Coordinates of C-alpha atoms (C1' of nucleotides) in Angstrom, one line a residue:
Chain W
M12 CA 11.1 34.0 -42.9
A13 CA 12.1 31.9 -39.9
E14 CA 9.3 29.7 -38.4
V15 CA 7.3 31.4 -35.6
K16 CA 7.9 29.8 -32.3
L17 CA 5.0 29.5 -29.9
D18 CA 7.2 30.8 -27.0
D19 CA 7.8 34.1 -28.9
I20 CA 4.0 34.5 -29.2
V21 CA 3.4 33.6 -25.5
S22 CA 6.0 36.1 -24.4
L23 CA 4.7 38.8 -26.5
A24 CA 1.1 38.1 -25.4
K25 CA 2.2 38.4 -21.8
R26 CA 4.5 41.4 -22.2
R27 CA 2.1 43.5 -24.0
G28 CA -1.1 42.6 -22.0
F29 CA -2.8 40.2 -24.3
I30 CA -3.0 37.0 -22.3
F31 CA -1.9 36.0 -18.8
Q32 CA -2.0 32.7 -17.0
G33 CA -5.1 32.3 -14.9
S34 CA -4.8 33.1 -11.2
E35 CA -1.2 34.0 -11.8
V36 CA -0.6 35.9 -8.5
Y37 CA -1.4 32.6 -6.7
G38 CA 0.9 30.5 -8.7
G39 CA -1.6 29.9 -11.5
L40 CA -4.3 27.2 -12.3
A41 CA -3.6 24.8 -15.0
G42 CA -5.8 25.1 -18.1
T43 CA -7.1 28.6 -17.4
W44 CA -6.1 31.9 -19.0
D45 CA -7.0 35.5 -18.4
Y46 CA -7.2 38.2 -21.1
G47 CA -5.7 41.4 -20.5
P48 CA -6.8 44.8 -22.1
L49 CA -5.5 44.1 -25.6
G50 CA -6.5 40.4 -25.6
T51 CA -9.9 41.1 -24.4
Q52 CA -10.4 43.6 -27.3
L53 CA -9.0 41.2 -29.9
K54 CA -11.1 38.4 -28.7
R55 CA -14.2 40.5 -28.8
N56 CA -13.3 41.7 -32.3
I57 CA -13.1 38.0 -33.4
M58 CA -16.3 37.1 -31.8
Q59 CA -18.0 40.2 -33.2
L60 CA -16.8 39.5 -36.7
W61 CA -18.2 36.0 -36.4
W62 CA -21.6 37.3 -35.2
R63 CA -21.8 39.7 -37.9
M64 CA -20.8 37.3 -40.6
F65 CA -22.9 34.4 -39.6
V66 CA -25.9 36.1 -37.8
E67 CA -26.5 39.7 -38.7
D68 CA -25.5 39.6 -42.4
R69 CA -27.7 36.6 -43.0
D70 CA -31.4 36.3 -43.1
D71 CA -31.6 32.6 -42.1
M72 CA -29.9 32.8 -38.7
V73 CA -31.0 33.8 -35.2
G74 CA -29.0 33.8 -31.9
V75 CA -29.6 32.3 -28.5
D76 CA -27.7 32.6 -25.2
A77 CA -28.5 29.6 -23.0
A78 CA -27.5 28.9 -19.4
I79 CA -24.2 27.1 -18.6
L80 CA -25.9 25.1 -15.9
M81 CA -28.4 22.7 -17.5
N82 CA -30.7 20.0 -16.3
Q83 CA -28.9 16.6 -15.9
K84 CA -31.3 15.1 -18.5
V85 CA -29.7 17.3 -21.2
W86 CA -26.4 15.3 -20.8
Q87 CA -28.1 12.0 -20.4
A88 CA -30.1 12.5 -23.6
S89 CA -27.1 13.8 -25.5
G90 CA -25.0 10.7 -24.7
H91 CA -22.4 12.7 -22.7
V92 CA -23.0 11.1 -19.4
D93 CA -22.2 7.7 -21.1
T94 CA -19.5 8.7 -23.5
F95 CA -17.8 11.2 -21.3
T96 CA -17.1 8.8 -18.5
D97 CA -14.6 6.1 -19.2
P98 CA -13.3 3.5 -16.7
L99 CA -9.6 3.4 -17.1
V100 CA -7.0 1.1 -15.6
E101 CA -3.2 1.6 -15.5
C102 CA -0.7 -1.1 -16.0
G103 CA 1.7 -1.1 -13.1
N104 CA 4.5 -2.3 -15.3
C105 CA 4.4 -0.1 -18.4
H106 CA 2.0 2.6 -17.1
A107 CA -0.3 2.2 -20.1
R108 CA -3.7 3.6 -19.6
L109 CA -6.4 1.3 -21.1
R110 CA -10.2 1.3 -21.2
A111 CA -11.2 -1.4 -18.7
D112 CA -14.3 -2.2 -20.6
K113 CA -12.4 -2.8 -23.7
L114 CA -9.7 -5.2 -22.6
A115 CA -9.8 -8.6 -24.3
D116 CA -8.4 -10.2 -21.3
P117 CA -8.9 -8.3 -18.1
N118 CA -5.7 -9.7 -16.6
T119 CA -3.2 -9.1 -19.4
C120 CA -1.7 -5.7 -20.5
P121 CA -1.9 -5.6 -24.3
A122 CA 0.9 -3.1 -24.3
C123 CA 3.6 -4.9 -22.4
G124 CA 2.1 -8.4 -22.0
K125 CA 2.4 -8.5 -18.2
Q126 CA -0.2 -10.2 -16.2
G127 CA -2.1 -9.0 -13.1
T128 CA -0.5 -5.5 -12.9
F129 CA -3.6 -3.5 -13.4
S130 CA -4.8 -0.9 -11.0
E131 CA -8.4 -0.6 -9.8
P132 CA -10.5 0.9 -12.6
R133 CA -11.0 4.6 -12.1
Q134 CA -13.6 6.9 -13.6
F135 CA -12.4 9.7 -15.7
N136 CA -15.2 12.2 -16.4
M137 CA -14.5 15.1 -18.7
M138 CA -17.4 17.0 -17.4
F139 CA -17.0 19.5 -14.5
E140 CA -19.5 18.8 -11.7
T141 CA -21.0 21.2 -9.4
K142 CA -23.9 21.1 -7.0
I143 CA -27.2 22.9 -6.8
G144 CA -27.8 24.2 -3.4
P145 CA -25.4 24.7 -0.5
T146 CA -22.7 22.1 0.1
A147 CA -21.1 21.0 3.3
Q148 CA -18.1 23.1 4.2
E149 CA -17.4 21.1 7.3
V150 CA -17.9 17.5 8.1
H151 CA -17.2 17.6 11.7
L152 CA -20.7 18.0 12.9
R153 CA -22.4 16.8 16.0
I154 CA -25.0 14.4 14.9
P155 CA -27.0 11.6 16.8
A156 CA -25.0 8.4 16.7
E157 CA -28.3 6.6 16.0
A158 CA -28.6 8.4 12.7
I159 CA -25.3 7.2 11.6
K160 CA -25.9 3.7 12.7
Q161 CA -29.0 3.5 10.5
Q162 CA -27.0 4.4 7.5
L163 CA -24.1 2.1 8.0
D164 CA -23.7 -0.2 5.1
L165 CA -21.1 -2.8 5.8
A166 CA -19.9 -3.9 2.4
E167 CA -18.4 -7.3 1.7
D168 CA -14.8 -6.0 1.3
G169 CA -15.0 -4.8 4.9
M170 CA -15.3 -1.2 3.9
V171 CA -18.0 1.1 5.2
S172 CA -20.0 3.5 3.0
I173 CA -22.4 6.1 4.4
D174 CA -24.9 8.0 2.4
V175 CA -24.4 11.4 4.2
S176 CA -27.1 13.0 2.3
R177 CA -29.6 10.8 4.2
I178 CA -28.5 11.8 7.6
P179 CA -30.4 14.7 9.1
G180 CA -28.4 17.6 10.0
I181 CA -25.7 17.3 7.3
P182 CA -26.4 19.9 4.7
V183 CA -24.9 18.1 1.6
S184 CA -26.5 18.6 -1.7
T185 CA -26.4 15.7 -4.0
D186 CA -28.1 17.5 -6.9
V187 CA -25.1 17.3 -9.3
V188 CA -25.2 19.4 -12.3
Y189 CA -22.5 19.8 -15.0
L190 CA -20.9 22.8 -16.4
R191 CA -21.7 22.4 -20.1
P192 CA -18.9 20.6 -22.1
E193 CA -20.2 22.1 -25.3
T194 CA -22.6 25.0 -26.2
A195 CA -24.5 22.9 -28.8
Q196 CA -26.9 21.4 -26.4
G197 CA -28.1 24.9 -25.3
I198 CA -29.2 25.4 -29.0
F199 CA -30.9 22.0 -29.3
T200 CA -32.9 22.5 -26.1
N201 CA -34.1 25.8 -27.4
Y202 CA -34.9 24.5 -30.9
K203 CA -38.5 24.1 -30.0
N204 CA -38.7 27.6 -28.3
V205 CA -37.4 29.2 -31.5
V206 CA -39.7 27.4 -33.8
D207 CA -42.7 28.1 -31.6
T208 CA -42.0 31.8 -31.3
L209 CA -40.4 32.7 -34.7
Y210 CA -41.3 29.9 -37.0
P211 CA -38.5 30.4 -39.4
D212 CA -38.5 28.6 -42.8
V213 CA -36.2 25.5 -43.0
P214 CA -33.4 25.8 -43.6
F215 CA -32.5 28.1 -40.7
G216 CA -29.8 28.2 -38.2
I217 CA -29.4 29.0 -34.6
A218 CA -26.0 30.5 -33.4
Q219 CA -24.6 30.9 -29.9
Q220 CA -21.3 32.0 -28.4
G221 CA -20.4 31.1 -24.9
K222 CA -18.1 29.3 -22.4
A223 CA -17.7 25.6 -22.2
F224 CA -15.8 23.5 -19.7
R225 CA -13.9 20.3 -20.1
N226 CA -11.9 18.6 -17.3
E227 CA -9.0 17.9 -19.7
I228 CA -6.5 15.4 -18.2
S229 CA -3.6 17.5 -19.5
P230 CA -4.2 21.0 -20.8
R231 CA -1.3 22.1 -23.0
D232 CA 0.0 24.4 -25.7
F233 CA -0.9 27.8 -24.4
I234 CA -4.6 28.6 -25.0
F235 CA -5.0 25.7 -27.5
R236 CA -6.3 23.2 -25.0
S237 CA -7.7 24.6 -21.8
R238 CA -10.3 23.5 -19.2
E239 CA -12.5 26.6 -19.7
F240 CA -12.9 27.9 -23.2
E241 CA -15.3 29.7 -25.5
Q242 CA -17.2 28.3 -28.4
M243 CA -19.1 29.8 -31.2
E244 CA -21.5 27.2 -32.6
I245 CA -24.3 27.0 -35.2
E246 CA -26.8 24.3 -35.6
Y247 CA -28.1 24.6 -39.1
F248 CA -31.5 22.9 -39.4
V249 CA -32.2 21.3 -42.9
N250 CA -34.6 19.1 -44.6
P251 CA -33.0 15.7 -44.3
D252 CA -32.7 15.2 -48.1
Q253 CA -30.7 18.5 -48.4
W254 CA -28.0 17.9 -45.9
E255 CA -25.3 17.3 -48.4
S256 CA -25.7 20.6 -50.3
A257 CA -26.0 22.5 -47.0
F258 CA -22.9 20.8 -45.8
Q259 CA -21.0 21.8 -48.9
D260 CA -22.2 25.3 -48.6
W261 CA -20.8 25.5 -45.0
V262 CA -17.5 24.3 -46.2
Q263 CA -17.3 27.4 -48.3
R264 CA -18.5 29.6 -45.5
V265 CA -15.9 28.2 -43.3
H266 CA -13.1 29.1 -45.8
E267 CA -14.5 32.7 -45.9
W268 CA -14.2 32.9 -42.2
C269 CA -10.6 31.9 -42.2
E270 CA -9.9 34.4 -44.9
A271 CA -11.6 37.1 -42.7
L272 CA -9.3 36.1 -39.8
G273 CA -6.3 36.8 -42.2
L274 CA -5.2 33.2 -42.0
P275 CA -3.0 32.2 -45.1
E276 CA -4.9 29.8 -47.3
D277 CA -2.1 27.3 -47.6
K278 CA -2.1 26.9 -43.7
V279 CA -5.7 25.8 -43.5
H280 CA -6.4 22.2 -44.3
E281 CA -9.6 20.1 -44.5
L282 CA -9.4 16.7 -42.9
E283 CA -12.2 14.3 -43.8
V284 CA -12.6 12.5 -40.5
P285 CA -12.9 8.7 -41.1
E286 CA -16.0 6.9 -39.6
N287 CA -14.2 5.3 -36.6
D288 CA -12.7 8.6 -35.4
R289 CA -15.9 10.6 -35.6
A290 CA -18.1 11.5 -32.6
H291 CA -21.0 9.2 -31.7
Y292 CA -23.6 11.7 -33.3
S293 CA -21.9 12.4 -36.5
K294 CA -22.4 10.9 -40.0
R295 CA -19.8 13.1 -41.7
T296 CA -17.2 15.4 -40.2
I297 CA -14.5 17.7 -41.7
D298 CA -12.0 19.0 -39.3
F299 CA -10.4 22.3 -40.4
E300 CA -6.9 22.3 -39.3
Y301 CA -4.3 25.0 -39.1
D302 CA -0.6 24.8 -39.3
Y303 CA 0.2 26.1 -35.8
P304 CA 3.8 26.3 -34.5
I305 CA 2.9 23.2 -32.4
G306 CA 2.0 21.4 -35.6
R307 CA -1.2 20.9 -37.7
E308 CA -4.0 21.0 -35.3
E309 CA -7.8 21.4 -35.3
L310 CA -9.1 24.9 -35.7
L311 CA -12.8 24.2 -36.1
G312 CA -15.1 21.3 -36.9
L313 CA -17.9 20.9 -39.4
A314 CA -20.2 18.0 -38.5
Y315 CA -23.4 16.5 -39.9
R316 CA -25.2 15.6 -36.7
T317 CA -28.2 14.1 -38.5
D318 CA -31.3 14.3 -36.3
F319 CA -29.4 12.6 -33.4
D320 CA -30.0 15.4 -30.9
L321 CA -33.6 16.3 -31.7
Q322 CA -34.7 12.7 -31.8
N323 CA -33.0 12.1 -28.3
I324 CA -34.7 15.1 -26.9
E325 CA -38.0 14.0 -28.3
K326 CA -37.5 10.6 -26.7
A327 CA -36.3 12.0 -23.3
S328 CA -38.7 14.8 -23.0
G329 CA -41.7 13.3 -24.8
K330 CA -42.2 16.6 -26.7
S331 CA -42.4 16.6 -30.5
M332 CA -39.6 18.0 -32.5
Q333 CA -41.4 17.7 -35.8
Y334 CA -41.2 20.7 -38.1
R335 CA -44.3 21.4 -40.2
P336 CA -43.5 23.2 -43.5
K337 CA -45.7 26.1 -44.2
D338 CA -46.6 24.8 -47.7
G339 CA -48.5 21.8 -46.1
S340 CA -46.0 19.2 -47.1
A341 CA -45.1 16.3 -44.8
P342 CA -43.7 17.1 -41.4
F343 CA -40.2 16.1 -40.5
V344 CA -37.6 16.2 -37.8
P345 CA -34.9 18.5 -39.2
H346 CA -31.3 17.3 -39.7
V347 CA -28.4 19.4 -38.5
I348 CA -25.2 20.8 -40.0
E349 CA -23.0 22.0 -37.1
P350 CA -20.1 24.3 -37.8
S351 CA -18.3 24.5 -34.4
F352 CA -15.7 27.2 -33.8
G353 CA -13.3 27.5 -30.9
V354 CA -12.6 31.1 -30.1
E355 CA -9.2 30.6 -28.5
R356 CA -8.1 28.4 -31.4
A357 CA -9.1 31.1 -33.8
L358 CA -7.3 33.7 -31.7
M359 CA -4.2 31.7 -31.5
A360 CA -4.2 31.1 -35.2
V361 CA -4.7 34.8 -35.7
L362 CA -1.7 35.6 -33.4
C363 CA 0.4 33.0 -35.2
A364 CA -0.5 34.2 -38.7
A365 CA 0.1 37.9 -37.7
Y366 CA 3.4 37.4 -35.9
T367 CA 6.0 38.9 -38.3
E368 CA 9.7 39.8 -38.1
D369 CA 11.4 42.0 -40.5
E370 CA 14.1 44.7 -40.6
V371 CA 13.7 48.5 -40.5
H372 CA 16.8 50.5 -41.0
G373 CA 18.9 47.5 -40.2
E374 CA 17.1 46.9 -36.8
K375 CA 15.0 43.8 -36.2
R376 CA 11.3 44.5 -35.9
V377 CA 8.6 42.3 -34.4
Y378 CA 5.1 43.2 -35.3
L379 CA 1.6 41.8 -35.5
K380 CA 0.2 42.0 -39.0
L381 CA -3.4 41.8 -37.8
P382 CA -6.2 42.6 -40.2
P383 CA -7.3 46.1 -39.4
H384 CA -10.8 45.0 -38.4
L385 CA -9.3 42.7 -35.8
A386 CA -6.6 45.0 -34.3
P387 CA -7.2 45.9 -30.7
V388 CA -6.0 49.4 -31.3
K389 CA -7.0 50.9 -34.7
V390 CA -4.9 54.2 -34.5
A391 CA -2.3 55.6 -32.3
V392 CA -2.0 59.4 -32.0
S393 CA 1.3 61.1 -31.1
P394 CA 2.8 64.6 -30.9
L395 CA 6.2 64.5 -32.6
L396 CA 7.8 65.9 -29.6
K397 CA 6.1 65.7 -26.1
N398 CA 7.9 68.8 -24.7
K399 CA 6.4 71.2 -27.2
P400 CA 3.1 72.3 -25.8
E401 CA 1.7 73.4 -29.2
L402 CA 2.3 70.0 -30.7
V403 CA 0.8 68.3 -27.7
A404 CA -2.3 70.6 -27.7
K405 CA -2.8 70.0 -31.5
A406 CA -2.3 66.3 -31.1
N407 CA -4.9 66.2 -28.3
E408 CA -7.4 67.8 -30.8
V409 CA -6.7 65.2 -33.3
F410 CA -6.9 62.4 -30.7
A411 CA -10.4 63.6 -29.6
L412 CA -11.5 63.7 -33.2
L413 CA -10.4 60.3 -34.1
K414 CA -11.7 58.8 -30.8
H415 CA -15.0 59.9 -31.9
E416 CA -14.6 58.6 -35.4
C417 CA -12.7 55.4 -35.0
G418 CA -13.3 54.1 -31.5
A419 CA -10.2 52.2 -30.4
V420 CA -7.7 54.9 -30.6
L421 CA -4.7 55.2 -28.4
W422 CA -2.7 58.3 -27.1
D423 CA 1.0 57.5 -27.1
D424 CA 3.7 60.1 -26.2
N425 CA 6.2 57.6 -24.8
G426 CA 9.9 58.0 -25.5
N427 CA 10.6 59.2 -29.0
I428 CA 8.6 58.8 -32.2
G429 CA 10.5 55.7 -33.4
K430 CA 10.0 54.0 -30.2
R431 CA 6.3 54.6 -30.4
Y432 CA 6.0 53.2 -33.9
R433 CA 7.8 50.0 -32.6
R434 CA 5.5 49.7 -29.7
Q435 CA 2.4 50.1 -31.8
D436 CA 3.8 47.7 -34.4
E437 CA 4.2 45.1 -31.6
I438 CA 0.5 45.2 -30.7
G439 CA -0.6 45.3 -34.2
T440 CA -1.8 48.9 -34.5
P441 CA -2.3 49.4 -38.2
F442 CA -1.8 53.2 -38.3
C443 CA -0.1 55.9 -36.4
V444 CA -1.0 59.5 -36.8
T445 CA 1.7 62.1 -35.8
V446 CA 1.3 65.8 -35.3
D447 CA 4.4 67.7 -36.3
F448 CA 5.4 71.3 -36.9
E449 CA 3.9 71.3 -40.3
T450 CA 0.6 70.5 -38.7
I451 CA 0.7 73.9 -36.9
E452 CA 1.2 75.6 -40.3
N453 CA -1.2 73.9 -42.6
N454 CA -3.4 71.5 -40.5
S455 CA -2.0 68.3 -42.0
V456 CA -0.8 65.2 -40.2
T457 CA 1.1 62.1 -41.3
I458 CA -0.4 58.6 -41.3
R459 CA 2.3 56.0 -40.9
S460 CA 1.5 52.5 -42.0
R461 CA 2.5 49.5 -39.8
D462 CA 3.0 47.2 -42.8
T463 CA 5.0 49.3 -45.1
T464 CA 6.5 51.8 -42.4
E465 CA 5.8 54.5 -45.0
Q466 CA 4.0 57.8 -44.3
Q467 CA 1.5 59.9 -46.2
R468 CA 0.5 63.4 -45.3
V469 CA -3.3 64.3 -45.1
A470 CA -5.3 67.3 -44.1
I471 CA -7.0 66.8 -40.7
E472 CA -10.4 67.2 -42.2
E473 CA -9.7 64.3 -44.5
L474 CA -8.0 62.1 -41.9
A475 CA -11.0 60.1 -40.7
T476 CA -12.2 59.5 -44.3
E477 CA -8.8 58.4 -45.2
L478 CA -8.5 56.0 -42.4
H479 CA -11.9 54.5 -43.2
K480 CA -10.8 54.1 -46.6
Q481 CA -7.9 52.0 -45.4
G482 CA -10.2 49.7 -43.5
I483 CA -10.4 51.4 -40.1
Chain F
rG15 C1' -2.9 11.0 -14.9
rC16 C1' 2.4 8.5 -15.5
rG17 C1' 7.9 9.4 -16.5
rG18 C1' 11.9 13.1 -17.0
rG19 C1' 13.3 18.2 -16.5
rU20 C1' 12.7 23.4 -14.9
rG21 C1' 11.1 27.5 -11.4
rU22 C1' 15.3 34.5 -9.5
rC23 C1' 12.1 41.8 -11.2
rG24 C1' 7.1 42.4 -16.9
rU25 C1' 10.9 39.8 -20.4
rA26 C1' 15.8 37.6 -20.8
rU27 C1' 19.6 36.5 -17.2
rA28 C1' 24.1 36.2 -13.0
rA29 C1' 25.8 34.7 -8.4
rC30 C1' 25.6 32.9 -3.4
rG31 C1' 24.6 28.3 3.2
rG32 C1' 25.9 34.8 5.6
rC33 C1' 26.9 42.4 4.1
rU34 C1' 21.8 46.4 0.5
rA35 C1' 20.7 39.5 -4.6
rU36 C1' 23.8 41.0 -10.6
rU37 C1' 23.2 42.7 -15.5
rA38 C1' 20.5 44.1 -19.9
rU39 C1' 16.0 45.3 -21.6
rC40 C1' 11.0 46.8 -20.7
rC41 C1' 8.2 50.2 -17.6
rC42 C1' 7.7 55.2 -14.8
rA43 C1' 9.5 60.6 -14.0
rG44 C1' 12.6 64.3 -16.1
rU45 C1' 16.5 66.7 -19.6
rU46 C1' 17.2 66.5 -24.7
rU47 C1' 15.6 65.3 -29.6
rU48 C1' 12.1 68.2 -36.4
rC49 C1' 9.8 60.9 -38.0
rC50 C1' 11.5 54.8 -37.2
rA51 C1' 13.7 51.3 -30.4
rA52 C1' 19.8 57.8 -30.0
rA53 C1' 21.9 59.8 -25.3
rC54 C1' 21.9 61.3 -20.2
rU55 C1' 19.8 61.6 -14.9
rG56 C1' 16.7 59.5 -11.4
rG57 C1' 12.9 55.7 -9.9
rU58 C1' 9.5 51.1 -9.3
rG59 C1' 10.2 46.1 -9.6
rA60 C1' 12.1 39.2 -8.3
rC61 C1' 14.4 34.3 -5.3
rC62 C1' 6.7 29.9 -7.0
rG63 C1' 4.1 28.3 -2.1
rG64 C1' 4.4 25.5 2.6
rG65 C1' 7.2 22.6 5.9
rG66 C1' 12.1 20.6 7.5
rU67 C1' 17.7 20.6 8.5
rU68 C1' 20.8 24.8 10.2
rC69 C1' 23.1 30.0 14.5
rG70 C1' 21.4 31.5 9.5
rA71 C1' 18.2 28.6 3.4
rU72 C1' 16.9 31.9 -2.7
rU73 C1' 20.8 28.0 -2.2
rC74 C1' 20.3 21.5 0.9
rC75 C1' 15.9 17.9 1.8
rC76 C1' 10.5 16.8 1.6
rC77 C1' 5.5 18.2 0.0
rG78 C1' 2.4 21.1 -2.9
rC79 C1' 1.6 24.3 -7.2
rA80 C1' 3.0 26.0 -12.1
rC81 C1' 5.5 25.4 -16.7
rC82 C1' 8.4 22.5 -20.5
rC83 C1' 9.4 17.5 -23.1
rG84 C1' 7.7 12.5 -23.9
rC85 C1' 3.5 8.9 -23.2
rA86 C1' -1.7 8.8 -22.7
rC87 C1' -6.1 11.6 -23.3
rC88 C1' -8.8 14.9 -26.6
rA89 C1' -16.8 12.1 -26.9

RNA sequence: GCGGGUGUCGUAUAACGGCUAUUAUCCCAGUUUUCCAAACUGGUGACCGGGGUUCGAUUCCCCGCACCCGCACCA
């Protein structure tokens, strides 16, 4: 089979209402994506599958849903305020971007060797800022001249800086807060709440799904890297001397997850991240990568975060993060295994894995071979001919029945029957049910399979059972 | 963010400093059709945005926005 091209998937996603560019009618906004009717359903199905596998089907997991806006101290304690802000300079000669604080010689470009060509250092902060309280919309205000004079601060370079927040009458808020760049901290900040209310036995995990925001310099590759994205994260709290076995267990769980997404095993790869590439908090990290059309890229990460976060919170808040085992053994601060999943990256992998081209009766066919439990539409119901009232009436009965039994069922009487099958194939509908003249005679319908294009005839009373049997 | 390129119906495209902006497909309505994109009729739908040059700009120029490629970035 020919290699899948990302453009084909982007095009299909747009054509059929899965994914649109954010703010498209106004020319778009880089790094944002909107989900249409089918994309929303597909994304929900992926997130629900995750929640079921990792929370509901286990007895050692609970969920939280923390606020996106968090106290500044969260990001100071976590290290994000320091590590997310890098002073960068640019070489005027070769345009290399370099960390100003890591230059051996602040005058010489290590990339091209030129001297004295650096720009002024600029701060690049990956966190989105916003402000608590109303902010100034309009700076042309009438204010007493004396108030400004008092705030004038003549700097040595001849520039003037004014702290406008200290001038009465200017409604400027300086209470900066960040949109969370990861959901993990919302779990750590609630660790104590969960322990105090439920007191679960260690090991236990706290799971969360939700939006995170990163001010990427250059969002690219469809939904792979965007400025607003959705994470599904677990912080799994363990006794420090058991982290390795817990880590190994999560490696296995992650593979099960990939399998449930329908990702081919040979396209999922483990990358042991070497120490110098790991995040500041991590003692061990495995990146799970997927062979996307854009190359082998990170699908999700599994990190051993030690007690880095809980210790930081303990220091910054003064509150104890100690866990006291019920058997009376010595208290400890739990260590953490963190499987961190990106929803969009999973969704993109699912689309890439599902995108299939084949031939039916000599015609090229494009379809999404989605696992039935992920498909946004489970079953489409059609009358064989839409201008025969008796077929339409009967098909409506079947539609109502299946709608009740299978949920995401679609009515389709567009064009002719072959066209409908192709339309449904393209959005990944696993089965089409067709009402024909034989239905009128003996109450049987055909179920046509997306993957094989073959049909089987079943009695209407058996229909729901048969579909359930096939994974609907 | 830097350098280069691109921007025309949902998708894929054609042409043009000047008449109602082309074609295919998709989509919508109808005729027809007894199971895999048949045919026919009709219909909706686009020059990325803002300035400038010009009698007149989708076309030329400038700025912005978006996308693509390369670099850098991705704790």
